[in-house]
Coordinates of C-alpha atoms in Angstrom, one line a residue:
M1186 CA 26.3 -17.9 17.3
N1187 CA 24.1 -19.2 14.5
N1188 CA 20.6 -19.0 15.9
G1189 CA 18.8 -19.5 12.6
F1190 CA 18.7 -15.8 11.7
L1191 CA 21.1 -14.3 9.2
P1192 CA 24.1 -12.5 10.6
L1193 CA 23.3 -9.1 12.2
C1194 CA 26.9 -8.3 13.2
K1195 CA 30.4 -9.3 12.4
Q1196 CA 30.5 -11.9 15.3
D1197 CA 27.5 -13.6 13.8
M1198 CA 29.4 -13.9 10.5
I1199 CA 32.4 -15.3 12.3
D1200 CA 30.3 -17.8 14.2
R1201 CA 29.0 -19.1 10.8
G1202 CA 32.6 -19.7 9.7
W1203 CA 32.6 -16.9 7.1
D1204 CA 35.5 -14.6 6.5
Q1205 CA 33.4 -12.3 4.2
V1206 CA 29.8 -11.8 3.1
D1207 CA 28.8 -11.6 -0.5
F1208 CA 26.2 -8.9 0.2
V1209 CA 25.7 -6.5 3.0
Y1210 CA 22.0 -5.7 3.3
V1211 CA 21.4 -2.2 4.8
I1212 CA 17.8 -1.8 5.9
G1213 CA 15.7 1.0 7.5
D1214 CA 13.6 -1.5 9.5
A1215 CA 14.4 -3.7 12.4
Y1216 CA 15.5 -7.2 11.2
V1217 CA 12.3 -9.3 11.2
D1218 CA 12.7 -12.6 9.5
H1219 CA 9.2 -13.0 8.3
P1220 CA 7.9 -13.2 4.6
S1221 CA 5.8 -10.1 5.2
F1222 CA 9.0 -8.1 5.2
G1223 CA 10.8 -7.5 1.9
H1224 CA 14.3 -7.7 3.4
A1225 CA 13.5 -11.2 4.8
I1226 CA 12.4 -12.5 1.4
I1227 CA 15.3 -11.0 -0.6
S1228 CA 17.9 -12.2 1.9
R1229 CA 16.5 -15.7 2.1
V1230 CA 16.2 -16.0 -1.7
L1231 CA 19.8 -15.0 -2.1
E1232 CA 20.7 -17.5 0.7
A1233 CA 18.8 -20.3 -1.2
H1234 CA 21.0 -19.5 -4.3
G1235 CA 24.2 -19.9 -2.3
F1236 CA 25.0 -16.3 -1.5
R1237 CA 26.1 -15.1 2.0
V1238 CA 24.1 -12.1 3.3
G1239 CA 24.8 -10.1 6.4
I1240 CA 22.2 -7.6 7.7
I1241 CA 22.9 -4.1 9.0
S1242 CA 19.6 -2.9 10.5
Q1243 CA 19.0 0.8 11.0
P1244 CA 22.6 2.0 10.9
D1245 CA 23.5 5.4 12.4
W1246 CA 23.6 7.4 9.2
R1247 CA 25.8 10.0 10.8
K1248 CA 28.7 7.6 11.1
K1249 CA 30.5 6.0 8.2
E1250 CA 31.6 3.1 10.4
S1251 CA 28.0 2.0 10.8
V1252 CA 28.0 0.6 7.3
A1253 CA 31.4 -1.0 7.7
V1254 CA 30.3 -3.6 10.2
Y1255 CA 31.4 -6.6 8.0
G1256 CA 34.0 -4.8 6.0
E1257 CA 33.7 -4.6 2.2
P1258 CA 31.3 -7.3 0.8
R1259 CA 32.6 -9.5 -2.0
L1260 CA 29.8 -8.5 -4.4
G1261 CA 28.0 -5.5 -3.2
F1262 CA 25.6 -3.6 -0.9
L1263 CA 21.8 -4.0 -1.0
V1264 CA 19.9 -1.0 0.3
S1265 CA 16.2 -0.7 1.3
A1266 CA 14.5 2.1 3.3
G1267 CA 12.2 -0.6 4.7
N1268 CA 8.7 -1.9 4.3
M1269 CA 7.4 1.7 4.0
D1270 CA 8.6 4.8 2.2
S1271 CA 10.6 6.6 5.0
M1272 CA 8.7 9.8 4.5
V1273 CA 5.3 8.2 4.9
N1274 CA 6.8 6.4 7.9
H1275 CA 7.9 9.6 9.5
Y1276 CA 5.1 12.1 8.6
S1277 CA 1.4 12.3 8.6
V1278 CA -0.4 13.8 5.6
S1279 CA -0.3 17.2 7.4
K1280 CA 3.5 16.8 7.5
K1281 CA 3.6 16.4 11.2
K1282 CA 6.0 14.0 12.8
R1283 CA 4.4 10.6 13.7
R1284 CA 4.7 9.4 17.3
Q1285 CA 5.6 5.8 16.6
D1286 CA 7.5 3.8 14.0
A1287 CA 6.0 0.3 14.0
Y1288 CA 9.0 -1.2 12.2
T1289 CA 11.5 -0.1 14.9
P1290 CA 12.1 -1.9 18.3
G1291 CA 9.7 -0.5 20.8
G1292 CA 8.1 1.7 18.2
E1293 CA 10.8 4.3 18.7
M1294 CA 11.0 7.2 16.2
G1295 CA 14.2 8.6 14.8
K1296 CA 16.1 5.4 14.1
R1297 CA 16.2 6.0 10.3
P1298 CA 16.7 9.2 8.3
D1299 CA 14.3 11.0 6.0
Y1300 CA 14.8 9.8 2.4
A1301 CA 16.5 6.8 3.9
A1302 CA 17.5 5.0 0.7
V1303 CA 19.3 8.2 -0.6
V1304 CA 21.0 8.7 2.8
Y1305 CA 22.2 5.1 3.1
G1306 CA 23.4 5.0 -0.5
N1307 CA 25.5 8.1 -0.1
L1308 CA 26.9 6.9 3.2
I1309 CA 28.0 3.7 1.6
R1310 CA 29.4 5.4 -1.4
Q1311 CA 31.5 7.8 0.8
T1312 CA 32.9 4.8 2.6
Y1313 CA 33.3 2.3 -0.3
K1314 CA 34.0 4.2 -3.5
H1315 CA 33.7 1.4 -6.1
T1316 CA 31.6 -1.3 -4.4
P1317 CA 28.3 -1.9 -6.3
I1318 CA 25.2 -0.6 -4.6
I1319 CA 21.8 -2.0 -5.5
L1320 CA 18.7 -0.2 -4.3
G1321 CA 15.4 -2.1 -3.6
G1322 CA 12.2 -1.8 -1.6
I1323 CA 9.2 0.3 -2.1
E1324 CA 10.9 3.7 -1.6
A1325 CA 13.4 3.0 -4.4
S1326 CA 10.8 1.2 -6.6
L1327 CA 8.3 4.1 -6.6
R1328 CA 11.0 6.8 -7.1
R1329 CA 12.8 5.1 -9.9
L1330 CA 12.1 7.8 -12.4
A1331 CA 11.3 11.5 -12.0
H1332 CA 8.6 11.9 -9.4
Y1333 CA 6.7 14.5 -7.5
D1334 CA 7.8 14.6 -3.8
Y1335 CA 5.0 15.9 -1.6
W1336 CA 7.2 16.6 1.4
S1337 CA 9.5 19.0 -0.5
D1338 CA 6.7 20.0 -2.9
K1339 CA 8.9 19.7 -5.9
L1340 CA 9.7 17.3 -8.8
K1341 CA 12.7 15.1 -8.0
R1342 CA 14.9 13.2 -10.3
S1343 CA 15.4 9.5 -10.2
I1344 CA 16.5 8.2 -6.8
L1345 CA 19.2 6.3 -8.7
L1346 CA 21.1 9.5 -9.3
D1347 CA 20.6 11.1 -5.8
S1348 CA 21.6 8.0 -3.9
G1349 CA 24.9 7.2 -5.6
A1350 CA 23.7 3.7 -6.3
D1351 CA 24.5 1.7 -9.5
I1352 CA 21.2 -0.1 -10.1
I1353 CA 17.6 -0.4 -8.8
S1354 CA 15.8 -3.7 -8.4
Y1355 CA 12.2 -2.5 -8.7
G1356 CA 9.0 -4.3 -7.9
M1357 CA 9.0 -7.4 -5.7
G1358 CA 12.6 -8.2 -6.8
E1359 CA 13.1 -11.9 -6.4
R1360 CA 13.9 -12.5 -10.1
S1361 CA 16.1 -9.5 -10.7
I1362 CA 18.1 -9.7 -7.5
V1363 CA 19.2 -13.3 -8.3
E1364 CA 20.1 -12.3 -11.8
I1365 CA 22.1 -9.3 -10.5
A1366 CA 23.9 -11.5 -8.0
E1367 CA 24.8 -14.2 -10.5
A1368 CA 26.0 -11.6 -13.0
L1369 CA 28.3 -10.0 -10.4
D1370 CA 29.5 -13.4 -9.2
S1371 CA 30.4 -14.3 -12.8
G1372 CA 32.6 -11.2 -13.0
I1373 CA 30.4 -8.9 -15.0
A1374 CA 30.9 -5.2 -14.0
V1375 CA 27.9 -3.6 -12.5
E1376 CA 28.0 -0.8 -15.1
D1377 CA 27.5 -3.5 -17.8
L1378 CA 24.3 -4.8 -16.2
T1379 CA 22.0 -2.7 -18.4
Y1380 CA 19.8 -5.4 -19.8
L1381 CA 18.0 -7.1 -16.8
D1382 CA 14.2 -7.0 -16.6
G1383 CA 13.0 -5.4 -13.3
T1384 CA 15.9 -3.1 -13.1
V1385 CA 16.7 0.6 -13.5
V1386 CA 20.2 1.6 -14.6
K1387 CA 22.1 4.8 -15.7
T1388 CA 24.1 5.2 -18.8
K1389 CA 26.0 7.9 -20.7
S1390 CA 24.8 6.8 -24.1
L1391 CA 21.8 4.9 -25.6
D1392 CA 23.9 3.4 -28.3
S1393 CA 23.8 0.0 -26.7
V1394 CA 20.2 0.2 -25.4
Y1395 CA 17.8 -1.4 -27.9
D1396 CA 14.1 -0.9 -28.4
V1397 CA 13.9 2.1 -26.1
L1398 CA 11.2 4.7 -25.8
V1399 CA 12.8 8.1 -24.8
L1400 CA 10.8 10.2 -22.4
P1401 CA 11.0 14.0 -22.1
S1402 CA 14.1 15.2 -20.3
F1403 CA 14.1 16.1 -16.6
E1404 CA 14.5 19.7 -17.5
E1405 CA 11.4 19.6 -19.7
L1406 CA 9.4 17.9 -16.9
K1407 CA 10.3 20.6 -14.4
K1408 CA 9.3 23.4 -16.8
D1409 CA 5.9 22.1 -17.9
R1410 CA 3.5 20.1 -15.7
K1411 CA 1.5 19.0 -18.7
V1412 CA 4.6 17.4 -20.1
Y1413 CA 5.1 15.6 -16.8
A1414 CA 1.5 14.3 -16.8
K1415 CA 2.0 12.8 -20.2
S1416 CA 5.4 11.3 -19.3
F1417 CA 3.9 9.8 -16.1
Y1418 CA 1.1 8.2 -18.0
T1419 CA 3.6 6.7 -20.5
Q1420 CA 5.3 5.1 -17.5
Y1421 CA 1.9 3.9 -16.2
Q1422 CA 1.1 2.2 -19.5
N1423 CA 4.5 0.4 -19.5
T1424 CA 4.2 -1.4 -16.1
D1425 CA 3.2 -4.7 -17.7
P1426 CA 5.9 -7.4 -18.0
F1427 CA 4.5 -8.6 -21.3
T1428 CA 3.9 -5.4 -23.2
G1429 CA 6.1 -2.8 -21.3
K1430 CA 8.6 -0.9 -23.3
R1431 CA 12.1 0.0 -22.2
L1432 CA 12.0 3.7 -21.1
A1433 CA 14.9 6.2 -21.0
E1434 CA 14.7 9.5 -19.1
P1435 CA 17.4 12.0 -20.2
Y1436 CA 19.3 14.1 -17.6
G1437 CA 21.4 16.7 -19.5
D1438 CA 23.1 15.7 -22.8
H1439 CA 25.1 12.7 -21.6
L1440 CA 23.2 10.9 -18.9
Y1441 CA 20.1 8.7 -19.1
V1442 CA 18.2 6.7 -16.5
V1443 CA 16.9 3.6 -18.2
Q1444 CA 14.0 1.5 -16.9
N1445 CA 14.0 -2.0 -18.2
P1446 CA 10.6 -3.8 -18.6
P1447 CA 9.2 -5.3 -15.4
S1448 CA 10.1 -8.9 -14.3
R1449 CA 7.8 -11.7 -15.3
P1450 CA 5.2 -12.7 -12.7
L1451 CA 6.1 -15.6 -10.5
S1452 CA 4.5 -19.0 -11.1
Q1453 CA 2.6 -20.7 -8.3
T1454 CA 5.5 -23.1 -7.8
E1455 CA 7.9 -20.2 -7.5
M1456 CA 5.6 -18.4 -5.0
D1457 CA 5.4 -21.6 -3.0
D1458 CA 9.1 -22.0 -3.0
I1459 CA 9.7 -18.5 -1.8
Y1460 CA 7.3 -18.8 1.1
A1461 CA 8.7 -22.2 2.1
L1462 CA 12.2 -20.7 2.8
P1463 CA 13.4 -21.2 6.4
Y1464 CA 12.1 -17.9 7.9
M1465 CA 12.3 -17.6 11.7
R1466 CA 8.9 -15.9 11.4
T1467 CA 9.6 -13.3 14.1
Y1468 CA 12.0 -10.4 15.0
H1469 CA 15.7 -11.0 15.9
P1470 CA 16.2 -12.0 19.5
S1471 CA 18.3 -8.9 20.2
Y1472 CA 15.0 -7.0 20.2
K1473 CA 13.4 -9.2 22.8
A1474 CA 13.2 -6.5 25.5
D1475 CA 11.2 -4.1 23.3
G1476 CA 9.7 -6.1 20.5
V1477 CA 8.8 -4.8 17.1
P1478 CA 5.2 -3.6 16.9
A1479 CA 4.7 -4.4 13.2
I1480 CA 4.9 -8.1 13.9
A1481 CA 1.5 -8.1 15.7
E1482 CA -0.4 -7.3 12.5
I1483 CA 1.1 -10.1 10.4
K1484 CA 2.2 -12.9 12.8
F1485 CA -1.0 -14.9 12.4
S1486 CA -1.9 -13.8 8.9
L1487 CA -1.4 -15.6 5.6
I1488 CA -0.3 -13.9 2.3
S1489 CA -2.2 -15.7 -0.4
C1490 CA -1.6 -13.5 -3.4
R1491 CA 0.3 -10.6 -5.0
G1492 CA -0.7 -8.0 -7.5
C1493 CA -4.0 -6.1 -7.9
F1494 CA -6.2 -5.4 -10.9
G1495 CA -8.4 -3.1 -8.9
G1496 CA -6.7 -0.1 -10.3
C1497 CA -7.3 2.5 -7.5
N1498 CA -5.6 5.7 -8.7
F1499 CA -4.3 6.6 -5.2
C1500 CA -2.6 3.2 -4.8
A1501 CA 1.0 2.5 -6.1
L1502 CA 0.5 -1.2 -6.5
T1503 CA 0.4 -1.0 -10.3
F1504 CA 4.0 0.4 -10.2
H1505 CA 5.2 -2.0 -7.5
Q1506 CA 3.5 -5.4 -7.6
G1507 CA 1.7 -5.0 -11.0
R1508 CA -1.8 -5.8 -12.1
I1509 CA -1.3 -9.6 -12.7
I1510 CA -2.4 -11.7 -9.8
Q1511 CA 0.1 -14.3 -8.5
T1512 CA -1.0 -16.9 -6.0
R1513 CA 0.3 -19.5 -3.6
S1514 CA -1.1 -23.0 -3.7
H1515 CA -3.6 -24.3 -1.1
E1516 CA -0.9 -26.8 0.1
S1517 CA 1.6 -24.0 0.7
L1518 CA -1.0 -21.9 2.7
L1519 CA -2.2 -24.9 4.7
E1520 CA 1.3 -25.8 5.6
E1521 CA 2.0 -22.3 6.9
A1522 CA -1.3 -22.3 8.7
R1523 CA -0.3 -25.5 10.5
L1524 CA 2.9 -23.8 11.5
L1525 CA 0.9 -20.9 13.0
T1526 CA -1.1 -23.3 15.2
K1527 CA 2.2 -24.5 16.8
E1528 CA 3.1 -21.0 18.0
A1529 CA 2.9 -20.7 21.8
D1530 CA 0.8 -17.6 21.6
F1531 CA -1.6 -18.8 18.9
K1532 CA -5.2 -18.4 20.3
G1533 CA -7.0 -20.1 17.4
Y1534 CA -7.5 -17.1 15.2
I1535 CA -6.0 -16.6 11.7
H1536 CA -6.2 -12.8 11.3
D1537 CA -6.2 -12.6 7.6
V1538 CA -5.9 -14.6 4.4
G1539 CA -5.3 -12.3 1.5
G1540 CA -2.9 -9.8 -0.1
P1541 CA -3.5 -6.3 -1.7
T1542 CA -7.1 -7.5 -2.2
A1543 CA -8.3 -10.6 -0.4
N1544 CA -10.7 -12.0 -2.9
F1545 CA -8.4 -11.9 -6.0
R1546 CA -7.1 -15.4 -6.4
H1547 CA -6.4 -15.6 -10.2
P1548 CA -5.7 -13.2 -13.1
S1549 CA -8.7 -11.1 -14.0
C1550 CA -8.9 -12.8 -17.5
K1551 CA -7.3 -15.8 -19.2
K1552 CA -5.2 -13.8 -21.6
Q1553 CA -3.0 -12.0 -19.1
L1554 CA -0.4 -14.6 -18.5
E1555 CA 0.3 -14.8 -22.2
H1556 CA -0.4 -11.3 -23.5
G1557 CA -0.4 -9.1 -20.4
V1558 CA -3.0 -6.6 -19.2
C1559 CA -4.7 -4.0 -21.3
K1560 CA -2.9 -0.7 -21.7
E1561 CA -5.9 1.5 -22.2
K1562 CA -8.5 -0.4 -20.1
Q1563 CA -9.1 -1.3 -16.5
C1564 CA -10.5 -4.6 -15.3
L1565 CA -13.1 -3.1 -13.0
Y1566 CA -13.3 0.6 -13.8
P1567 CA -15.6 2.2 -14.7
R1568 CA -17.5 -1.1 -14.8
P1569 CA -16.3 -4.7 -14.8
C1570 CA -14.8 -5.8 -18.2
K1571 CA -16.9 -8.2 -20.2
N1572 CA -13.8 -10.6 -20.2
L1573 CA -13.5 -10.5 -16.4
D1574 CA -13.3 -13.9 -14.8
A1575 CA -15.2 -13.2 -11.6
D1576 CA -15.1 -16.5 -9.7
H1577 CA -14.5 -17.1 -6.0
R1578 CA -14.6 -20.9 -6.0
D1579 CA -10.9 -21.3 -5.4
Y1580 CA -10.9 -18.8 -2.5
V1581 CA -13.9 -20.4 -0.9
E1582 CA -12.3 -23.8 -1.1
L1583 CA -9.1 -22.5 0.4
L1584 CA -11.0 -20.9 3.3
R1585 CA -13.0 -24.1 4.0
K1586 CA -9.8 -26.1 4.2
L1587 CA -8.2 -23.6 6.6
R1588 CA -11.3 -23.7 8.9
K1589 CA -10.9 -27.5 9.2
I1590 CA -7.3 -27.3 10.6
P1591 CA -7.2 -28.5 14.2
K1592 CA -6.8 -25.7 16.7
V1593 CA -8.2 -23.1 14.2
K1594 CA -11.3 -21.5 15.7
K1595 CA -11.8 -18.7 13.2
V1596 CA -10.4 -17.4 10.0
F1597 CA -10.8 -13.7 9.4
I1598 CA -10.5 -11.6 6.2
R1599 CA -9.0 -8.2 6.9
S1600 CA -7.0 -7.4 3.7
G1601 CA -10.1 -5.8 2.2
I1602 CA -12.8 -7.1 -0.1
R1603 CA -13.2 -5.6 -3.5
F1604 CA -17.0 -5.4 -3.4
D1605 CA -17.5 -4.7 -7.1
Y1606 CA -15.6 -7.9 -8.0
L1607 CA -17.7 -9.8 -5.5
L1608 CA -20.9 -8.5 -7.1
A1609 CA -19.7 -9.5 -10.5
D1610 CA -19.7 -13.1 -9.4
Q1611 CA -23.3 -14.0 -9.9
K1612 CA -23.1 -16.9 -7.4
Q1613 CA -23.5 -15.7 -3.9
T1614 CA -21.5 -18.6 -2.3
F1615 CA -18.6 -16.3 -1.3
L1616 CA -20.8 -13.6 0.2
K1617 CA -22.6 -16.3 2.2
E1618 CA -19.4 -17.8 3.5
L1619 CA -18.0 -14.4 4.2
C1620 CA -20.9 -13.4 6.4
E1621 CA -21.3 -16.8 8.0
Y1622 CA -17.7 -17.5 8.9
H1623 CA -15.2 -14.7 8.2
V1624 CA -16.7 -11.5 9.8
S1625 CA -16.7 -10.7 13.5
G1626 CA -19.5 -8.2 13.9
Q1627 CA -18.1 -5.6 11.5
L1628 CA -16.6 -5.8 8.0
K1629 CA -14.3 -3.0 6.9
V1630 CA -14.7 -2.0 3.3
A1631 CA -13.4 0.9 1.2
P1632 CA -16.0 2.8 -0.8
E1633 CA -13.7 5.9 -0.1
H1634 CA -16.3 8.4 -1.2
V1635 CA -19.9 8.8 -2.4
A1636 CA -19.7 11.5 -5.0
D1637 CA -19.4 9.9 -8.4
E1638 CA -17.2 12.7 -9.8
V1639 CA -14.7 12.0 -7.1
L1640 CA -14.9 8.2 -7.4
S1641 CA -14.1 8.5 -11.1
K1642 CA -10.9 10.3 -10.2
M1643 CA -10.1 7.6 -7.7
G1644 CA -10.7 4.9 -10.2
K1645 CA -13.4 3.5 -8.0
P1646 CA -16.9 2.2 -9.0
A1647 CA -19.9 4.5 -8.8
N1648 CA -21.6 4.9 -5.5
R1649 CA -24.6 2.8 -6.6
V1650 CA -22.4 -0.2 -6.7
Y1651 CA -21.5 0.2 -3.1
E1652 CA -25.1 0.7 -2.2
E1653 CA -26.0 -2.5 -3.9
F1654 CA -23.2 -4.3 -2.0
T1655 CA -24.6 -2.9 1.2
R1656 CA -28.1 -4.1 0.3
Q1657 CA -26.8 -7.6 -0.5
F1658 CA -24.6 -7.8 2.6
Q1659 CA -27.6 -6.8 4.9
A1660 CA -29.9 -9.2 3.1
M1661 CA -27.4 -12.1 3.5
N1662 CA -26.9 -11.4 7.2
K1663 CA -30.7 -11.2 7.7
K1664 CA -31.0 -14.6 6.0
L1665 CA -28.3 -16.1 8.2
G1666 CA -29.7 -14.5 11.4
R1667 CA -26.5 -12.5 11.9
E1668 CA -26.2 -8.9 13.2
Q1669 CA -23.2 -7.6 11.3
Y1670 CA -22.3 -4.2 9.9
L1671 CA -20.2 -2.5 7.4
V1672 CA -17.6 0.0 8.5
P1673 CA -16.6 2.2 5.5
Y1674 CA -13.2 3.7 4.9
L1675 CA -13.6 7.2 3.7
M1676 CA -11.1 9.7 2.2
S1677 CA -11.3 13.5 2.1
S1678 CA -9.6 16.0 -0.2
H1679 CA -8.8 13.6 -3.1
P1680 CA -8.4 15.4 -6.4
G1681 CA -11.8 16.1 -7.8
S1682 CA -13.3 16.7 -4.3
D1683 CA -14.6 20.2 -4.0
M1684 CA -16.6 21.5 -1.1
K1685 CA -19.9 20.4 -2.7
A1686 CA -18.6 16.8 -2.9
A1687 CA -17.3 17.0 0.7
V1688 CA -20.7 18.1 1.9
Q1689 CA -22.3 15.2 0.0
L1690 CA -19.9 12.9 1.9
A1691 CA -20.9 14.5 5.2
E1692 CA -24.6 13.9 4.4
Y1693 CA -23.9 10.3 3.7
C1694 CA -22.2 9.9 7.2
R1695 CA -25.3 11.6 8.7
D1696 CA -27.7 9.2 7.0
L1697 CA -25.5 6.3 7.9
G1698 CA -25.2 7.5 11.5
Y1699 CA -21.4 6.9 11.4
M1700 CA -18.8 9.3 12.4
P1701 CA -15.3 7.9 11.5
E1702 CA -12.9 8.2 14.4
Q1703 CA -10.1 8.7 11.9
V1704 CA -10.5 10.3 8.5
Q1705 CA -7.8 9.7 5.9
D1706 CA -6.9 12.8 4.0
F1707 CA -5.6 12.0 0.5
Y1708 CA -1.8 11.4 0.8
P1709 CA 0.2 12.2 -2.3
T1710 CA 2.8 9.4 -2.3
P1711 CA 5.2 8.9 -5.2
S1712 CA 4.1 7.2 -8.4
T1713 CA 0.3 7.2 -8.3
I1714 CA -2.1 8.6 -10.8
S1715 CA -3.8 10.6 -8.0
T1716 CA -0.5 12.1 -7.0
C1717 CA 0.1 13.1 -10.6
M1718 CA -3.3 14.8 -10.5
Y1719 CA -2.4 16.6 -7.3
Y1720 CA 0.9 17.9 -8.7
T1721 CA -0.3 18.8 -12.2
G1722 CA -4.0 19.6 -11.8
L1723 CA -4.6 17.2 -14.8
D1724 CA -5.9 13.7 -15.1
P1725 CA -3.1 12.0 -17.0
R1726 CA -5.5 9.6 -18.6
T1727 CA -7.5 12.3 -20.3
M1728 CA -5.4 15.4 -19.8
E1729 CA -8.5 17.2 -18.5
K1730 CA -8.2 19.7 -15.7
V1731 CA -9.0 18.4 -12.2
Y1732 CA -10.0 20.4 -9.1
V1733 CA -7.3 19.8 -6.5
P1734 CA -7.8 20.9 -2.8
R1735 CA -4.2 21.7 -1.8
N1736 CA -4.6 24.5 0.8
P1737 CA -4.2 23.0 4.3
H1738 CA -7.2 24.9 5.6
E1739 CA -9.5 23.7 2.8
K1740 CA -8.3 20.2 3.5
A1741 CA -9.1 20.7 7.2
L1742 CA -12.6 21.9 6.2
Q1743 CA -13.3 18.8 4.2
R1744 CA -12.0 16.5 6.9
A1745 CA -14.1 18.3 9.6
L1746 CA -17.3 17.8 7.5
I1747 CA -16.9 14.1 7.7
Q1748 CA -16.5 14.4 11.5
Y1749 CA -19.2 17.1 11.9
R1750 CA -20.5 15.5 15.1
N1751 CA -17.2 16.4 16.9
P1752 CA -17.9 19.7 18.8
D1753 CA -14.3 20.7 18.3
N1754 CA -15.0 20.9 14.5
Y1755 CA -18.0 23.2 14.8
D1756 CA -16.3 26.4 13.5
L1757 CA -14.7 24.5 10.6
V1758 CA -18.0 22.8 9.7
M1759 CA -19.9 26.2 9.8
E1760 CA -17.3 27.8 7.5
A1761 CA -17.4 24.8 5.1
L1762 CA -21.2 25.0 4.8
K1763 CA -21.1 28.7 4.1
K1764 CA -18.5 28.2 1.4
A1765 CA -20.6 25.4 -0.1
G1766 CA -23.8 27.5 0.0
R1767 CA -25.4 24.8 2.2
M1768 CA -26.6 26.8 5.2
D1769 CA -29.8 24.7 4.9
L1770 CA -27.8 22.2 6.9
V1771 CA -27.5 24.5 9.9
G1772 CA -30.6 24.3 12.0
F1773 CA -32.8 22.0 14.0
G1774 CA -34.2 19.7 11.3
E1775 CA -33.5 16.0 11.1
K1776 CA -31.2 16.5 8.1
C1777 CA -29.2 19.4 9.6
L1778 CA -25.5 18.8 10.4
I1779 CA -25.1 21.4 13.1
R1780 CA -27.3 23.8 15.1
P1781 CA -26.9 27.6 15.2
R1782 CA -24.1 29.0 17.4
R1783 CA -26.4 30.6 20.0
F1784 CA -28.1 27.3 20.7
T1785 CA -24.9 25.3 20.9
S1786 CA -23.4 27.8 23.3
E1787 CA -26.3 27.6 25.6
A1788 CA -26.4 23.8 25.2
K1789 CA -22.8 23.4 26.4
K1790 CA -23.9 24.7 29.8
K1791 CA -26.6 22.1 30.1
G1792 CA -24.5 19.0 29.3
P1793 CA -23.3 16.9 26.4
K1794 CA -26.7 15.6 25.3
Q1795 CA -27.8 19.1 24.2
T1796 CA -24.9 19.8 21.9
G1797 CA -27.1 19.6 18.8
T1798 CA -25.5 16.4 17.5
N1799 CA -27.7 13.5 16.5
V1800 CA -25.7 11.1 18.7
G1801 CA -24.5 12.2 22.1
P1802 CA -20.7 11.9 22.8
K1803 CA -21.2 9.1 25.3
T1804 CA -22.9 6.8 22.6
S1805 CA -20.5 4.0 21.7
R1806 CA -19.3 3.9 18.1
K1807 CA -20.4 0.3 17.8
K1808 CA -23.9 1.0 19.1
T1809 CA -24.2 4.0 16.8
I1810 CA -23.4 2.0 13.7
R1811 CA -25.8 -0.8 14.7
S1812 CA -28.8 1.4 15.6
L1813 CA -28.6 3.7 12.6
Q1814 CA -27.9 1.0 10.1
K1815 CA -30.9 -0.8 11.4
K1816 CA -32.9 2.4 10.9
K1817 CA -31.6 2.8 7.4
S1818 CA -32.5 -0.8 6.5
G1819 CA -36.0 -0.3 7.8
K1820 CA -35.7 -2.1 11.1
S1821 CA -37.4 -0.8 14.2

């Protein structure tokens, strides 16, 4: 029966009056027809161009028949591991199995394999020997050339070769997937599709590949990490759709993986058209009993932009969405907001209006849509570029319009505010409106660290910039008569962070009075500058050596320092302070992190308030943040 969703089984296809689908879309997630899910956008875009798409969600990868639900598609198979890399989805940074998969009905784990795109691709190839297979999604996009794989701790070759697929549609994919579909529909063989922007292909010869930059071979990359660092940075410098070169990575004497330049950014009209497609905006009704947890985070949120010129080195957005900002119009976003207000469970709150970074609503400078981004320079690091167009007027106007929609009580911003960009805007209009209308007690921000030598490896601004933002945020709230606080996201064990830097971060938490309930260890995911540093011990931008905390015990020490107030971390904190030569932080003084062992042993018998921590375990996190931030800002 046609219920508005695309077919999820053969009977759905028959009910639509189809005898065959053009594309079978195999996905590692549950089928959620919402524009926050990549498979929903790609399938609806293809539908809008006249192609028939059938979905196979989370097939049993142990059975060939699980990918034969519709029979052989007319044009090919599309394969995506899902909205997340399957390995990140399955494992924590300590390589322990996660307990929940938010993209699976009921949050159940085990419904997709490790390295899902590779497994699905090979399963299809074993079943259909000659049918084209097109990989897409973030897992394929970030593994499109040779890459370091943290979970196996080795360099892996392009996912195109290991998956048995014919072509990768990398990045966001709307342009390239339509061009692939139309080319296949016209009768062009998949092996002849070597020229499309936004794709990665394989070829036996470079004779017909023009204007190509040949990278070191995979064998060379495996032998020398310095060679890999240089090759990776070459890739990084060619992620711009206007200036990016065609890259070829050799595998042996007669095989090349060729990355074509990225697809051009979407215009605002194209963005509007994509988000206006007839999404059902929820999960498939077959999941009604268990639901899909991931929908809760995005159901009442608005995606206003794509891309990010922030340039954080631990983030893969440069490789996936690119640095050029693409936006939707106010009219498009207002129309979607009105749709939200009609949902039965809408309570009056829009949870977010943003994207990778909320307060980016236009390209960072005027030249980018004609000439692309700078190869050798970042827009915000180490300081804002003199050509930066730091202007929040469009975003402020959008937020004001959203607040006026009937039934909307509050519009929150949760995507994350790039505070150095905010400070670069000399007008404080956005900061005022942010504090007055779009924060509910606490604003989460991401300084990530406080040691400047670590921040430089992260591609983040110096700590003084965050301190200035903190000052201005507090001053604005005081002016407005609001009691609101910053909750910083912090990261341990990033390349460049030695024990001295980790102690510095612990001292910052002490002075702030904030013990994070969760600390994010640096997670080396494919295709980031930080992951390249982790693997090679070199900063690919400068080729200088970088200290890398790789040992699990050292990483545990750095993490424990940030959470030094937790009595369970006492031994680790003591060991870390000894290693750092900072035993001055063990004692009874106001600046000490922990007390000597004898005292803490006796204190445990007397009750939790004598453990030697500055804040007793029964003190609420919210109260702690408020009281100590007041103290830091000079309030009584």
